[in-house]
Tab-separated table of C-alpha atoms in Angstrom:
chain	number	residue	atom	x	y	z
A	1	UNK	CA	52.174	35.556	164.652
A	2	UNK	CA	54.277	36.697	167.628
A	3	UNK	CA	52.134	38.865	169.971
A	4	UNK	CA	53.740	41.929	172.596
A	5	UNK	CA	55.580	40.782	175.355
A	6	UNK	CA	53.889	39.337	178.382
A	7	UNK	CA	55.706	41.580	180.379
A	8	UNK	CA	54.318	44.495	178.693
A	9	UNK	CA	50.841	43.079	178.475
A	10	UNK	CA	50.664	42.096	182.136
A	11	UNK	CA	51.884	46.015	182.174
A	12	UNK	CA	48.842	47.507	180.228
A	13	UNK	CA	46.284	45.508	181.767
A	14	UNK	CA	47.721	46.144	185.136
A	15	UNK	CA	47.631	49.747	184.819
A	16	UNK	CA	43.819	49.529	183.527
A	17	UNK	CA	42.653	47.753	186.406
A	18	UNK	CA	44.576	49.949	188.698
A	19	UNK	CA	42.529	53.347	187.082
A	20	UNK	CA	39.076	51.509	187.568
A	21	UNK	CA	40.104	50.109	191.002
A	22	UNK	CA	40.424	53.495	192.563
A	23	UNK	CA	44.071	53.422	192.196
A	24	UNK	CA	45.489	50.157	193.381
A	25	UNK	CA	45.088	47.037	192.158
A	26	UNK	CA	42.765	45.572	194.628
A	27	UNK	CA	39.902	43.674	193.677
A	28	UNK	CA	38.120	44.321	196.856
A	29	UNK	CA	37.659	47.840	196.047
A	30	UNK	CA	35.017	47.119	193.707
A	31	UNK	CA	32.193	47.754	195.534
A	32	UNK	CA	29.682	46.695	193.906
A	33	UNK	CA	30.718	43.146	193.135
A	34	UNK	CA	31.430	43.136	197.107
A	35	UNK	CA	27.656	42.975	197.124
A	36	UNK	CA	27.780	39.447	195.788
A	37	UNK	CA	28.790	36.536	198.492
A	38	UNK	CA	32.585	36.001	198.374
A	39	UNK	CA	31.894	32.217	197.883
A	40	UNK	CA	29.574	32.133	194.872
A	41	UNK	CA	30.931	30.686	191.744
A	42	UNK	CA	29.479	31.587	188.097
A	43	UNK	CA	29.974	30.375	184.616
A	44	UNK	CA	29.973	32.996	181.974
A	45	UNK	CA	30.411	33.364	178.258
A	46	UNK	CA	31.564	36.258	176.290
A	47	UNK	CA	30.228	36.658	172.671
A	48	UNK	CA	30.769	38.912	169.500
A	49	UNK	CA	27.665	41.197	168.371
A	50	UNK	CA	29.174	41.460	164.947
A	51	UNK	CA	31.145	39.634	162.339
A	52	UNK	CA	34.980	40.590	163.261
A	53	UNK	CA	38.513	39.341	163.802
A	54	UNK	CA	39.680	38.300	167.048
A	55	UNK	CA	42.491	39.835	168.358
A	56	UNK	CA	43.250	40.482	172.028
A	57	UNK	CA	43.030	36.931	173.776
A	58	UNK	CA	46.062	37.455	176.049
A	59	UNK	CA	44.723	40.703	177.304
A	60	UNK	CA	41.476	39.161	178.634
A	61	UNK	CA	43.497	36.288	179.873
A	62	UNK	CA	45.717	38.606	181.902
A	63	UNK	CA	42.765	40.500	183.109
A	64	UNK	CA	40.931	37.685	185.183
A	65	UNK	CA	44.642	36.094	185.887
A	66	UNK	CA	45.160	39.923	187.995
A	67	UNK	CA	41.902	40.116	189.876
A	68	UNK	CA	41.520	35.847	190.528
A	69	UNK	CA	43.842	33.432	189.564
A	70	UNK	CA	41.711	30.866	189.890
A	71	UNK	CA	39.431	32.026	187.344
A	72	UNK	CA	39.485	29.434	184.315
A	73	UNK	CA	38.938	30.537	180.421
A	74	UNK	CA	38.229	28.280	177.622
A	75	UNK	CA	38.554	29.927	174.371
A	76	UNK	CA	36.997	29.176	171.177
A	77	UNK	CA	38.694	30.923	169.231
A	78	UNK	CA	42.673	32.380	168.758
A	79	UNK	CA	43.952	35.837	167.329
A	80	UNK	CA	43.357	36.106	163.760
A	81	UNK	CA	40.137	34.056	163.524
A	82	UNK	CA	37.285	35.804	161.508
A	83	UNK	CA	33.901	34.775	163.523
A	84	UNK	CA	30.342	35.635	162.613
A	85	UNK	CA	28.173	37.384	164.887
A	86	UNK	CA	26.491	35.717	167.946
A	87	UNK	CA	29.875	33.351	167.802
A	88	UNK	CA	30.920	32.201	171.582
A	89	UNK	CA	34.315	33.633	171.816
A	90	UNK	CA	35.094	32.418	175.901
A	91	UNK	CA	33.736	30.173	178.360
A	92	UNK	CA	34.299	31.198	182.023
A	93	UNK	CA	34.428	29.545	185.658
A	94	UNK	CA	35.221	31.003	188.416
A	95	UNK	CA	34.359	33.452	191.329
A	96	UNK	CA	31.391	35.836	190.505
A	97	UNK	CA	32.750	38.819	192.185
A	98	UNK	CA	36.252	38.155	190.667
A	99	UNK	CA	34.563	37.673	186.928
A	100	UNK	CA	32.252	40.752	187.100
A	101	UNK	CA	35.314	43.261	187.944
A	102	UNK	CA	37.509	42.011	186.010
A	103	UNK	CA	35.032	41.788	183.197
A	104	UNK	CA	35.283	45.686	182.201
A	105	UNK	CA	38.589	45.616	181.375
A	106	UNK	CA	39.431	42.561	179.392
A	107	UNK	CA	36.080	43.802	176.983
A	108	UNK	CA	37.939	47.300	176.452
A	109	UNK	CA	40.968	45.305	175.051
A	110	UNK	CA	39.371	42.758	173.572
A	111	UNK	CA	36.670	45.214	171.727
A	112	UNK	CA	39.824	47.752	170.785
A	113	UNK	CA	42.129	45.423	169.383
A	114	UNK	CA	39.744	43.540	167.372
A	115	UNK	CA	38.100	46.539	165.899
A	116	UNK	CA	41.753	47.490	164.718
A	117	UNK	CA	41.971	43.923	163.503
A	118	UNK	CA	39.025	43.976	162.016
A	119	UNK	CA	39.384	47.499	159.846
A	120	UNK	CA	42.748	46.131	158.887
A	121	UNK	CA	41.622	42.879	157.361
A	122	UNK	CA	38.885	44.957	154.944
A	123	UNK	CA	41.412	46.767	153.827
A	124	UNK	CA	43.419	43.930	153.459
A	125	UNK	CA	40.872	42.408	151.463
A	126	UNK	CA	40.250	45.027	149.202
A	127	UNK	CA	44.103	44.477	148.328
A	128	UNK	CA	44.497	41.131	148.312
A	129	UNK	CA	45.405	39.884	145.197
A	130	UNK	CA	47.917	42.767	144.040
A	131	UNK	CA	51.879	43.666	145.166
A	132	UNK	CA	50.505	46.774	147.777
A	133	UNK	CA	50.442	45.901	151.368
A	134	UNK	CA	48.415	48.012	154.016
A	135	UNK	CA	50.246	49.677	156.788
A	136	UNK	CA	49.708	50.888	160.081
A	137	UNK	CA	51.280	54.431	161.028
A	138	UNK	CA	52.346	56.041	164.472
A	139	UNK	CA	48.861	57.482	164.721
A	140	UNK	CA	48.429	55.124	167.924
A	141	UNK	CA	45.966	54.951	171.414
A	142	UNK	CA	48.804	56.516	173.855
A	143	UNK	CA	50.085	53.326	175.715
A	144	UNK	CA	48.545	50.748	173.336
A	145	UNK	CA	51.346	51.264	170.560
A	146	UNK	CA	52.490	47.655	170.047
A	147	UNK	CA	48.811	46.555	170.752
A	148	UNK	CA	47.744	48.071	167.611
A	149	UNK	CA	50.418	47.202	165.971
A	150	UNK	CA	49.764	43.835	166.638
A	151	UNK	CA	46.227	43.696	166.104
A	152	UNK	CA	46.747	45.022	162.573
A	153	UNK	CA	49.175	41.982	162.444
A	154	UNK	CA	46.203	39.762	163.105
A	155	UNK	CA	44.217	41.742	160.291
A	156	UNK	CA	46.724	41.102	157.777
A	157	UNK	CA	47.874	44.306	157.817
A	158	UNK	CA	51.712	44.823	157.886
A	159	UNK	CA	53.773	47.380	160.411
A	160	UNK	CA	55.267	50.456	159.183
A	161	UNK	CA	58.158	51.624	161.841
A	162	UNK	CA	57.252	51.037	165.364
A	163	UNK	CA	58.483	54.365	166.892
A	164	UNK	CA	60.920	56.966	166.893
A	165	UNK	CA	63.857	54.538	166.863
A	166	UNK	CA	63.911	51.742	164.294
A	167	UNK	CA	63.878	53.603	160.777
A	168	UNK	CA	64.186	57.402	159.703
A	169	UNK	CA	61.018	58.769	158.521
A	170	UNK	CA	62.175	62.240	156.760
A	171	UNK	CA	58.970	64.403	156.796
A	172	UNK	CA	58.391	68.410	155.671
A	173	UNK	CA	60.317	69.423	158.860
A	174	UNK	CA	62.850	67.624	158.818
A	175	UNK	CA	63.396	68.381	155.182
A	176	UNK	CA	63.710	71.805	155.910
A	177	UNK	CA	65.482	71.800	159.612
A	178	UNK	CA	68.416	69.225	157.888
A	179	UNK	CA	68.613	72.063	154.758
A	180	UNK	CA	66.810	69.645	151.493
A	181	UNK	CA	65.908	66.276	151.005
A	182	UNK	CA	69.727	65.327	150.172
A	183	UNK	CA	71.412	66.161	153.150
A	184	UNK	CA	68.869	64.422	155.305
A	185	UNK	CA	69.086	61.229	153.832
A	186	UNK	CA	73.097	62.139	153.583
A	187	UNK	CA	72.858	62.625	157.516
A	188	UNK	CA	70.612	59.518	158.062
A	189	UNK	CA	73.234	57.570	156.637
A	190	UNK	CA	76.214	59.009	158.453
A	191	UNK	CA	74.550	58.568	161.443
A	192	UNK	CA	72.806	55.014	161.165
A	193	UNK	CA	73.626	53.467	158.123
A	194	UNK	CA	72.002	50.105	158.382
A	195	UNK	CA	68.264	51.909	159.495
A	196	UNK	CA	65.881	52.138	156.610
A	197	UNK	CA	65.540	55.454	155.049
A	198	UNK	CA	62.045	56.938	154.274
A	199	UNK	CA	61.325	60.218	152.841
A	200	UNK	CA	58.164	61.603	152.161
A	201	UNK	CA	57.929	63.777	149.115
A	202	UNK	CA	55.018	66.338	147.667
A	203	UNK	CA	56.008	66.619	144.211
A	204	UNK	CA	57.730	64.679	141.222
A	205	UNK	CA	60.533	67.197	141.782
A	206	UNK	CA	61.041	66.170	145.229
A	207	UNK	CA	60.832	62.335	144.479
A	208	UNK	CA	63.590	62.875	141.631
A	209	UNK	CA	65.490	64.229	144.432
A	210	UNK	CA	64.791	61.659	146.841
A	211	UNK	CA	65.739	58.952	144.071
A	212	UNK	CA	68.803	60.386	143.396
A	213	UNK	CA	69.905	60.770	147.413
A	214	UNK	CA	69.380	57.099	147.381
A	215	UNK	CA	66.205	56.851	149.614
A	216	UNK	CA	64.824	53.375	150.461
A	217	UNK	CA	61.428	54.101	150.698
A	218	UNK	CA	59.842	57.487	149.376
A	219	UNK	CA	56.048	58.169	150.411
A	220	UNK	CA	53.944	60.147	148.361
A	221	UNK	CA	52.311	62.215	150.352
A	222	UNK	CA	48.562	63.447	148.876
A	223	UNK	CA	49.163	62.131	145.342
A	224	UNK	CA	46.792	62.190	142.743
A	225	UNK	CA	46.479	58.707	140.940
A	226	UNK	CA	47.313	60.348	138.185
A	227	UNK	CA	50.734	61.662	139.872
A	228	UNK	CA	50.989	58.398	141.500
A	229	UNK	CA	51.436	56.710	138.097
A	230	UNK	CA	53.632	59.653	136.649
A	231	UNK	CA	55.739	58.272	140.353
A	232	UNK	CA	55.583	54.467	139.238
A	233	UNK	CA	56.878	55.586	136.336
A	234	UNK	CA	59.902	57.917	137.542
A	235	UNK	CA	60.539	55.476	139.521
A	236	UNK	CA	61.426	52.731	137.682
A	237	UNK	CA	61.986	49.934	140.769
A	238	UNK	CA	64.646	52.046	142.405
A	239	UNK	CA	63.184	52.130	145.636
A	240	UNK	CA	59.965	51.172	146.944
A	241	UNK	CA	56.891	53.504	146.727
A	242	UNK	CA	54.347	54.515	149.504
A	243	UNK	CA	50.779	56.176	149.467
A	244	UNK	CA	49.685	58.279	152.490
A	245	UNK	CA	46.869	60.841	152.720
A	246	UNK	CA	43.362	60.780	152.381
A	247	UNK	CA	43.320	57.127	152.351
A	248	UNK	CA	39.785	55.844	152.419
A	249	UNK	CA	38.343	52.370	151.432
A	250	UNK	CA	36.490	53.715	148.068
A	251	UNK	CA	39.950	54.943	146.660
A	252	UNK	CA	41.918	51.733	147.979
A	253	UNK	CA	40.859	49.528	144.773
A	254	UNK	CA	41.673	52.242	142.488
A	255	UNK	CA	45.256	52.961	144.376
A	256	UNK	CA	45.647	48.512	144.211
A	257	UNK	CA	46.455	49.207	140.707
A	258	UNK	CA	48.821	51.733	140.366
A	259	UNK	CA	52.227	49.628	141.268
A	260	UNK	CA	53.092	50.944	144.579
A	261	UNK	CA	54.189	48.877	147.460
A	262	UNK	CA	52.413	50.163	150.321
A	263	UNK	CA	49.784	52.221	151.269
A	264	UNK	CA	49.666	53.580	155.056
A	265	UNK	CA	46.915	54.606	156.831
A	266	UNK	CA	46.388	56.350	160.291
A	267	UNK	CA	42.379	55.218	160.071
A	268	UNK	CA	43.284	51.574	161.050
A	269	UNK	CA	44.494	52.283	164.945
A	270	UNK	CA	43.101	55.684	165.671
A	271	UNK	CA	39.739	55.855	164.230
A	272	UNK	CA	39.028	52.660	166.246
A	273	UNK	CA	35.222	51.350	165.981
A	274	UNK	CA	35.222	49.052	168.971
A	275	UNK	CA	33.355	45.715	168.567
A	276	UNK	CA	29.777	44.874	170.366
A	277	UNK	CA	30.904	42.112	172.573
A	278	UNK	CA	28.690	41.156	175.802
A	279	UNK	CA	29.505	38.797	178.791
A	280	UNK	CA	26.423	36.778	180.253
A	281	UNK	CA	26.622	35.135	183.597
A	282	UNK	CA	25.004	32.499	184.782
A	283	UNK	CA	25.589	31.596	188.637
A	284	UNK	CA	26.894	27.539	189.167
């Protein structure tokens, strides 16, 4: 499982620590650790509340590696690990003043990205066992993109396109700003030919279009499962077959059945339910 690149997550943490350092990243403008003798050294632990799956480990390690190098962690745990509640995730060592302001920061990653990972794998449970795989969308925390991405990763989820630039997703607009679902996907492959080509459809008329343009992938946008089969159908393997739209884990079983490849949905990265984690200290 290949996480972001350190580059970009010494990057993200960076720029956190900078906001809640007052603009710089300078550990000495946290005030009220500054309160706390520059040479006392604490031990500290930082556990899970709930049941959830890890992700984020990198993030917390880059977060005490900014403020004090020196700092040691000694996880417990790795990405992609399911842990019960109360479960140890980190032991600590290091400065106390370093530790308590960089502790802030690494919790906001590590509570984000495993409540993404977390959603993700309970979907991905409710699947497992058929051909449809869960996606992720676009519907990302500005800046944490290939975070999320990533953390669904860990969940078991799989990545839809990543941005703007690595496949052509043909929506409503576009439909009607290129003049109809053929000359879109006509124009996608004059222009890129070896980039997947999506289109999302709203009707069987539109997929029997779609079909015949040659589309890679067509999502169904707010299908009935009734329609969805009548798709399946129609289909007949030509291309592969998304679900998007009022996605919710009640209708996922019921959707498991129906033949279609994926189902996407925006809940997993931007209705994020962040994990109770805590961080006790304990001075050496």
């Amino acid at each position: 499982m290949t996480s972001p690149d350190p580059q970009a997550i010494r990057e993200q943490v960076s720029t956190a620590l900078i906001e809640d350092l007052g603009g710089e990243l300078n550990a000495a403008n946290d005030i009220t650790a500054n309160l706390i003798d520059s040479n006392v050294s604490a031990k500290a632990t930082i556990l899970t509340r709930e049941p959830c799956v890890i992700c984020g480990v990198a993030w917390v390690d880059q977060a005490f590696a900014l403020i004090d190098d020196t700092i040691s962690l000694t996880w417990h745990v790795a990405d992609g690990d399911k842990v019960e509640a109360d479960t140890v995730l980190v032991d600590i060592e290091g400065s106390a003043r370093g530790i308590l302001t960089a502790e802030r920061t690494a919790l906001n990653f590590l509570q984000t990205l495993s409540g993404t990972a977390t959603i993700t794998a309970f979907y991905a449970n409710i699947l497992a066992g058929s051909q449809t795989k869960i996606l992720d969308t676009r519907k990302t925390l500005p800046g944490l993109r290939y975070a999320q991405k990533y953390a669904v990763r860990c969940g078991g989820g799989k990545n839809h396109r990543v941005g703007l630039f690595d496949a052509f997703l043909i929506k409503e607009n576009h439909i009607f700003s290129c003049g109809g679902i053929e000359n879109a996907i006509t124009n996608a492959r004059k222009m890129m030919p070896t980039k997947p080509v999506e289109v999302e459809v709203e009707n069987l008329e539109e997929l029997t279009i779609a079909l015949s343009a040659g589309a890679d992938i067509v999502m169904l946008d707010n299908f009935t499962n009734e329609q969805i089969q009548q798709a399946v159908a129609l289909n007949k393997g030509q291309c592969k077959l998304e679900v998007s739209g009022n996605i919710t884990d009640e209708r996922l079983a019921s959707l498991s059945n129906l033949g279609v490849d994926y189902i996407s949905s925006g809940a997993l990265t931007k209705h994020v339910q962040a994990i109770d984690l805590s961080l006790r200290i304990n001075l050496s």
